Backbone as JSON, one array per atom type, in Angstrom:
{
  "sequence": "XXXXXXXXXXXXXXXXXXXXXXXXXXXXXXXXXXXXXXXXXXXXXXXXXXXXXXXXXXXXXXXXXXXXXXXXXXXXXXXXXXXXXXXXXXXXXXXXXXXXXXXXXXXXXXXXXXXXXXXXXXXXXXXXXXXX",
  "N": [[-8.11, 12.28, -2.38], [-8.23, 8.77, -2.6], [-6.31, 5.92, -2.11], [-6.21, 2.98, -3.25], [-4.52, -0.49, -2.23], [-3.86, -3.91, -3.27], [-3.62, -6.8, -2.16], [-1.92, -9.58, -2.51], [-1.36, -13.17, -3.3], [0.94, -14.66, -5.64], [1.3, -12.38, -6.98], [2.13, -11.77, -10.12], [0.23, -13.02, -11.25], [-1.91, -11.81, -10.72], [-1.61, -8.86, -11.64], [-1.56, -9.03, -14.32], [-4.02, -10.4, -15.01], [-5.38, -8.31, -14.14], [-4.34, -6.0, -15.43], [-5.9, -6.86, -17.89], [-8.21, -7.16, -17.68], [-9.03, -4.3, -17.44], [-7.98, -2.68, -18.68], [-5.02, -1.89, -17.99], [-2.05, -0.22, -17.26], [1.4, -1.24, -16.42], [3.11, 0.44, -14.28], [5.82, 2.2, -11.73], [7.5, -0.19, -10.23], [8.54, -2.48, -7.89], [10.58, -5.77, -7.57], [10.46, -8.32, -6.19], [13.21, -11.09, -4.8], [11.65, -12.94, -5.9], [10.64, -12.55, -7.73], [7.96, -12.08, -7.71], [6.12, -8.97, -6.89], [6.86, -7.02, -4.91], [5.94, -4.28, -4.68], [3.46, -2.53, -6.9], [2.55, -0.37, -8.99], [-0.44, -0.01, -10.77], [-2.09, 1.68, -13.78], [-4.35, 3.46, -15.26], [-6.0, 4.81, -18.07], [-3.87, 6.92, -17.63], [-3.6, 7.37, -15.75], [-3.65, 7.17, -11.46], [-4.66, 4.1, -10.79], [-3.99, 1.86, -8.95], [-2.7, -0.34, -6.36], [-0.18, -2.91, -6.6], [0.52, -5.6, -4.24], [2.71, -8.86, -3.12], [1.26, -10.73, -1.25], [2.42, -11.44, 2.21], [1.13, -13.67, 3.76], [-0.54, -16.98, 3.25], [-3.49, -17.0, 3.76], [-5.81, -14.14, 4.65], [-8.18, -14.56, 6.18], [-8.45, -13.38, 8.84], [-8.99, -10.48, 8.07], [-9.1, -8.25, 5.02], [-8.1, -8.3, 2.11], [-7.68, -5.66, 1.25], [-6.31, -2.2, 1.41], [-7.1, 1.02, 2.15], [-5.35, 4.23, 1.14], [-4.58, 7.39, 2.77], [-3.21, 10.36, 1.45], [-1.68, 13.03, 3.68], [-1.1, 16.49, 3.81], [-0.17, 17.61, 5.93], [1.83, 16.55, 8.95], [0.73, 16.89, 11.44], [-2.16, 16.26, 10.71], [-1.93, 13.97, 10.16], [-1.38, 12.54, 12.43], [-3.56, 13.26, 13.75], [-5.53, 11.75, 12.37], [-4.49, 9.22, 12.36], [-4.47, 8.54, 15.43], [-7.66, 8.91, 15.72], [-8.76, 6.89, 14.15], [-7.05, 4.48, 15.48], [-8.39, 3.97, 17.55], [-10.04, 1.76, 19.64], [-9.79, 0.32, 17.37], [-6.68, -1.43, 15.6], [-3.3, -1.21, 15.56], [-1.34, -1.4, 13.22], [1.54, -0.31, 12.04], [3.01, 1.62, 13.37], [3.34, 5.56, 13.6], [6.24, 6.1, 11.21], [9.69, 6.2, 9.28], [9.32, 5.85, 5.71], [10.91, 4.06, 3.05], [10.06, 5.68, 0.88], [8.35, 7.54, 1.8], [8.44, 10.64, 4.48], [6.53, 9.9, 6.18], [5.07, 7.99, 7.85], [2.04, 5.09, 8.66], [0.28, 2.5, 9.2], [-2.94, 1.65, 10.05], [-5.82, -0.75, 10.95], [-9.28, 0.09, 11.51], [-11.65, 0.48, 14.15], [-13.86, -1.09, 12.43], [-12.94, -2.81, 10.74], [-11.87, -1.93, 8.41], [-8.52, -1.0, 6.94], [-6.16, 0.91, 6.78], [-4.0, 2.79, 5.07], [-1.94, 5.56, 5.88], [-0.26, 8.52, 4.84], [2.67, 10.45, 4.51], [3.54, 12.93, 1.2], [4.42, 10.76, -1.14], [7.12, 9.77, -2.17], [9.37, 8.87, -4.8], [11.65, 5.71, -3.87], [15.24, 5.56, -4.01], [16.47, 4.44, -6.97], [18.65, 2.15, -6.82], [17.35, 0.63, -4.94], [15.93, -1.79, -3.01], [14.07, -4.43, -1.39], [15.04, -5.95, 0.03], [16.89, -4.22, 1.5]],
  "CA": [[-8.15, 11.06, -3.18], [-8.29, 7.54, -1.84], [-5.62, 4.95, -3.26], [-6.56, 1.17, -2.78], [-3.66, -1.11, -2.14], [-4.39, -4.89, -3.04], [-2.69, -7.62, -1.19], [-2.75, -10.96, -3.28], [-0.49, -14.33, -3.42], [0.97, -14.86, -7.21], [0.68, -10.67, -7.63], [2.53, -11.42, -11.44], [-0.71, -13.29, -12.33], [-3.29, -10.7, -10.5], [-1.33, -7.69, -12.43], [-1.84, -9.97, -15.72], [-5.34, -10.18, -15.07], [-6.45, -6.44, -14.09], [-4.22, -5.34, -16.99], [-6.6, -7.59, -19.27], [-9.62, -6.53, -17.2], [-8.9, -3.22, -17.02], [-6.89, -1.75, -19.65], [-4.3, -1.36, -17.16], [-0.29, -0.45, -17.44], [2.09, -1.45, -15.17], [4.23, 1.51, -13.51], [6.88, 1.9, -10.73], [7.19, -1.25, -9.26], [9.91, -3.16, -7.23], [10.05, -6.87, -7.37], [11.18, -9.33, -4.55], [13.91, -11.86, -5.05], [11.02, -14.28, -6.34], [10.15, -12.26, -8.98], [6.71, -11.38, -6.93], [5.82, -8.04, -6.67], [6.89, -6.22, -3.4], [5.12, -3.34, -4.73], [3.71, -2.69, -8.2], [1.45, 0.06, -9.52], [-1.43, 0.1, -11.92], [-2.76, 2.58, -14.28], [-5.27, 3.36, -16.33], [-5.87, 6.25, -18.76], [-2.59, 7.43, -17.64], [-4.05, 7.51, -14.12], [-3.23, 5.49, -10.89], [-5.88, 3.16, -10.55], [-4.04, 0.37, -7.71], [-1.17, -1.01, -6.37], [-0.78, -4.65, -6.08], [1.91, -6.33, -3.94], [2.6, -9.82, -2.86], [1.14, -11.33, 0.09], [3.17, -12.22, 2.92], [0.51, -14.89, 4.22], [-1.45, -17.35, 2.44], [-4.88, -16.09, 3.45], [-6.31, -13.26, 5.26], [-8.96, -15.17, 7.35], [-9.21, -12.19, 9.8], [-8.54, -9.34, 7.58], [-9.53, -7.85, 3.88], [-6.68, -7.94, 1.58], [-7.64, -4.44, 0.66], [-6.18, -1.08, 2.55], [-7.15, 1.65, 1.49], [-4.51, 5.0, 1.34], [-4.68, 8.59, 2.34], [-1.92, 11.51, 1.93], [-1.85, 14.11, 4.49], [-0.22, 17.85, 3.5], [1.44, 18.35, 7.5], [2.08, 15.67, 10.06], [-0.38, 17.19, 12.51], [-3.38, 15.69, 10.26], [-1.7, 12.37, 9.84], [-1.42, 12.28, 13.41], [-4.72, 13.06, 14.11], [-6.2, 10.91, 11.9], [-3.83, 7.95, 13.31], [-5.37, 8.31, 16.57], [-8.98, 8.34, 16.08], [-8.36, 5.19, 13.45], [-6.37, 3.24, 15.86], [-9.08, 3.82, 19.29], [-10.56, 0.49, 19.3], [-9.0, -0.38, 16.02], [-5.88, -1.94, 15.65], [-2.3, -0.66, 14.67], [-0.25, -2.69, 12.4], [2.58, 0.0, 11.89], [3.53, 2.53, 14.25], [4.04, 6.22, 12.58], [7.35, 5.76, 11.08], [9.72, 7.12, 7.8], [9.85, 4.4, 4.75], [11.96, 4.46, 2.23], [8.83, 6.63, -0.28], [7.34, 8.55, 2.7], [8.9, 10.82, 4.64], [6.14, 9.71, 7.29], [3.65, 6.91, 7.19], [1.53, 4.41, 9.59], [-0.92, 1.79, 9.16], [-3.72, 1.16, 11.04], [-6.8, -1.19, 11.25], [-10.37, 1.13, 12.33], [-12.72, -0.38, 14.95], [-14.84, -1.3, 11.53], [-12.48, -3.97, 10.04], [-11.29, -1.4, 7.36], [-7.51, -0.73, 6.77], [-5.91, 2.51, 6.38], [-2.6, 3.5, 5.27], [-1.76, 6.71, 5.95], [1.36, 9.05, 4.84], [2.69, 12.03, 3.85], [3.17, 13.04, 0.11], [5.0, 9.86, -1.17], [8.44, 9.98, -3.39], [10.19, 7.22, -5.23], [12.81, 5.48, -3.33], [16.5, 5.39, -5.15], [16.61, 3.52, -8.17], [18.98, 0.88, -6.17], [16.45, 0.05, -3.24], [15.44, -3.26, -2.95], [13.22, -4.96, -0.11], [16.24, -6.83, 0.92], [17.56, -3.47, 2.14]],
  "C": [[-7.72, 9.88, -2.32], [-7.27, 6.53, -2.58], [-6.33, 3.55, -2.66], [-5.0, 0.36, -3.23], [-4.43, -2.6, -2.19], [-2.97, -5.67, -2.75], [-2.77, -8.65, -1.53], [-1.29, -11.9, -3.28], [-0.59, -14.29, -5.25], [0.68, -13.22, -7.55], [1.38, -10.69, -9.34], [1.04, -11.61, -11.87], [-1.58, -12.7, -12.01], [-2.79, -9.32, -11.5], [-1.75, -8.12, -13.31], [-3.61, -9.52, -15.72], [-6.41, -8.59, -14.76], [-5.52, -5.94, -15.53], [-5.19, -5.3, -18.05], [-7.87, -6.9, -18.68], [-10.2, -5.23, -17.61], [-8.35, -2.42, -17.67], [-5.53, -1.19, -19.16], [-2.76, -1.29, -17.33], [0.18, -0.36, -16.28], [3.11, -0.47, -15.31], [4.98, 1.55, -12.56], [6.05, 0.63, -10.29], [8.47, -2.09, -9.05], [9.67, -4.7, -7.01], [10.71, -7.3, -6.15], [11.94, -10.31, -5.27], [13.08, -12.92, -5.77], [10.39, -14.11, -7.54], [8.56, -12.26, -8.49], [6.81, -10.01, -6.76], [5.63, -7.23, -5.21], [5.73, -4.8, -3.48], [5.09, -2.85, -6.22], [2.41, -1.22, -8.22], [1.23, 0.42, -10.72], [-1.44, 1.79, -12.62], [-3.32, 2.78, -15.27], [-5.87, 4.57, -16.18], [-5.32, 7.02, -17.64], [-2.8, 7.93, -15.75], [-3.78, 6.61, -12.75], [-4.06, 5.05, -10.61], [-5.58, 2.26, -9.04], [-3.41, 0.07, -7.78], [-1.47, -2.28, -6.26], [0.63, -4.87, -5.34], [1.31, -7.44, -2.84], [2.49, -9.76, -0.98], [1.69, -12.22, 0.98], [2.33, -13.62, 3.53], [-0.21, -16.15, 3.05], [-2.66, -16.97, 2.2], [-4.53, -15.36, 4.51], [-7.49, -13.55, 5.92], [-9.41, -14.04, 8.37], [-9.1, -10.95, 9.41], [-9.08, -9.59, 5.98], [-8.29, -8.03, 3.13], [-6.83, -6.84, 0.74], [-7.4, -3.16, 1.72], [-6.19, 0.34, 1.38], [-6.28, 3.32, 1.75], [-4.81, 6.77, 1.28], [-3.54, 9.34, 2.25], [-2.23, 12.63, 2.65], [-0.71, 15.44, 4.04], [0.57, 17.6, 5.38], [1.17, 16.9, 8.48], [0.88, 15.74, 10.84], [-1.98, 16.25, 11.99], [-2.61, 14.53, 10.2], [-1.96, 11.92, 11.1], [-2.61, 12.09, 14.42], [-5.35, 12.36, 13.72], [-5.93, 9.58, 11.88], [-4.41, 7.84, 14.1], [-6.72, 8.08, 16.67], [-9.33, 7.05, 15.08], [-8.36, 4.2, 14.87], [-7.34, 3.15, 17.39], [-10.06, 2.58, 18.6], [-10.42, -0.06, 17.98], [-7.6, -0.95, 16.78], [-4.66, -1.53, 14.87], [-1.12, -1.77, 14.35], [1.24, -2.29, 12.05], [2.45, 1.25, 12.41], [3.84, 3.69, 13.15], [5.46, 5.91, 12.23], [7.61, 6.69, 9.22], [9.69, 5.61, 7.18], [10.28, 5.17, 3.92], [11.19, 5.4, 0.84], [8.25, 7.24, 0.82], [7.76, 9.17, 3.52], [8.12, 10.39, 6.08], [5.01, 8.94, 6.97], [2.88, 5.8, 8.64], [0.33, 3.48, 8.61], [-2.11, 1.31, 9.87], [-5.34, 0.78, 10.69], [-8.28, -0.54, 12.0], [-11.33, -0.25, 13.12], [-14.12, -0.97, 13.93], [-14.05, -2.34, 10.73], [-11.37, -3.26, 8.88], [-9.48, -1.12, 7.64], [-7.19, -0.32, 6.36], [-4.38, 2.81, 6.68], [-2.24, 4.84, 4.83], [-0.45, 7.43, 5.61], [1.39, 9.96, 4.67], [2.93, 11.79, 2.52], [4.61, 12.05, 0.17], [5.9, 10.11, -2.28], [8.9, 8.2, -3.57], [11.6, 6.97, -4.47], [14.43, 5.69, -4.5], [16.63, 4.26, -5.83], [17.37, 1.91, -7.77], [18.55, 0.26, -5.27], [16.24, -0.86, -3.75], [14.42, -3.34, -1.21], [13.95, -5.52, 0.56], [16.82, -6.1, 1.92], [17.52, -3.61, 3.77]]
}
């Protein structure tokens, strides 16, 4: 399964609007000090449909503001599928742990597309913040 991550300025009033679109409920999601959406996800019929979280830039001019997400069962496939991504692509985040993945990376393919990769993803602790 493929997740899609969207990447939008104002993410209260893009959730607003796919809710209405979309029949969509809002699930885990962590805000930012601005009351923006560090990371928010969708769902519909009880399913995850799409995360949304706020965009650090204004635009995306050389980039999509859509990445789209796989989970890998063992390291070894994440790893492999990091590398032939990132040959003449572009890597935006080095494998690494985050605070929901015990292993994750991002990387740009020599086709424009953007691919974040991880292992099977858990909820951080109830007191995380982005500030952390």
């Amino acid at each position: 399964m493929i997740g899609v991550g969207i990447y939008v300025k104002n993410s209260p009033k893009a959730i607003s609007l796919y809710q209405s679109a979309f029949g969509a409920e809002l699930g885990y999601h962590v805000l930012n000090k601005d009351g923006t959406y560090f990371h928010a996800e969708l769902h519909r019929n009880g399913e995850s449909f799409c995360s949304v979280v706020e965009a650090k830039r204004d635009t995306y001019a050389d980039q999509h503001p859509i990445e789209l997400g796989v989970d890998f069962d063992t390291l070894d496939q994440l790893e492999q599928a990091f590398t032939l991504l990132a040959e003449g692509g572009r890597v935006e985040m080095e494998i690494c742990e985050l605070p929901w993945s015990p292993c994750a990376a991002i990387v740009c393919d020599q086709f424009g597309v953007k691919w974040f990769l991880s292992m099977p993803q858990h909820r951080p602790a109830d007191d995380w913040s982005p500030e952390d």
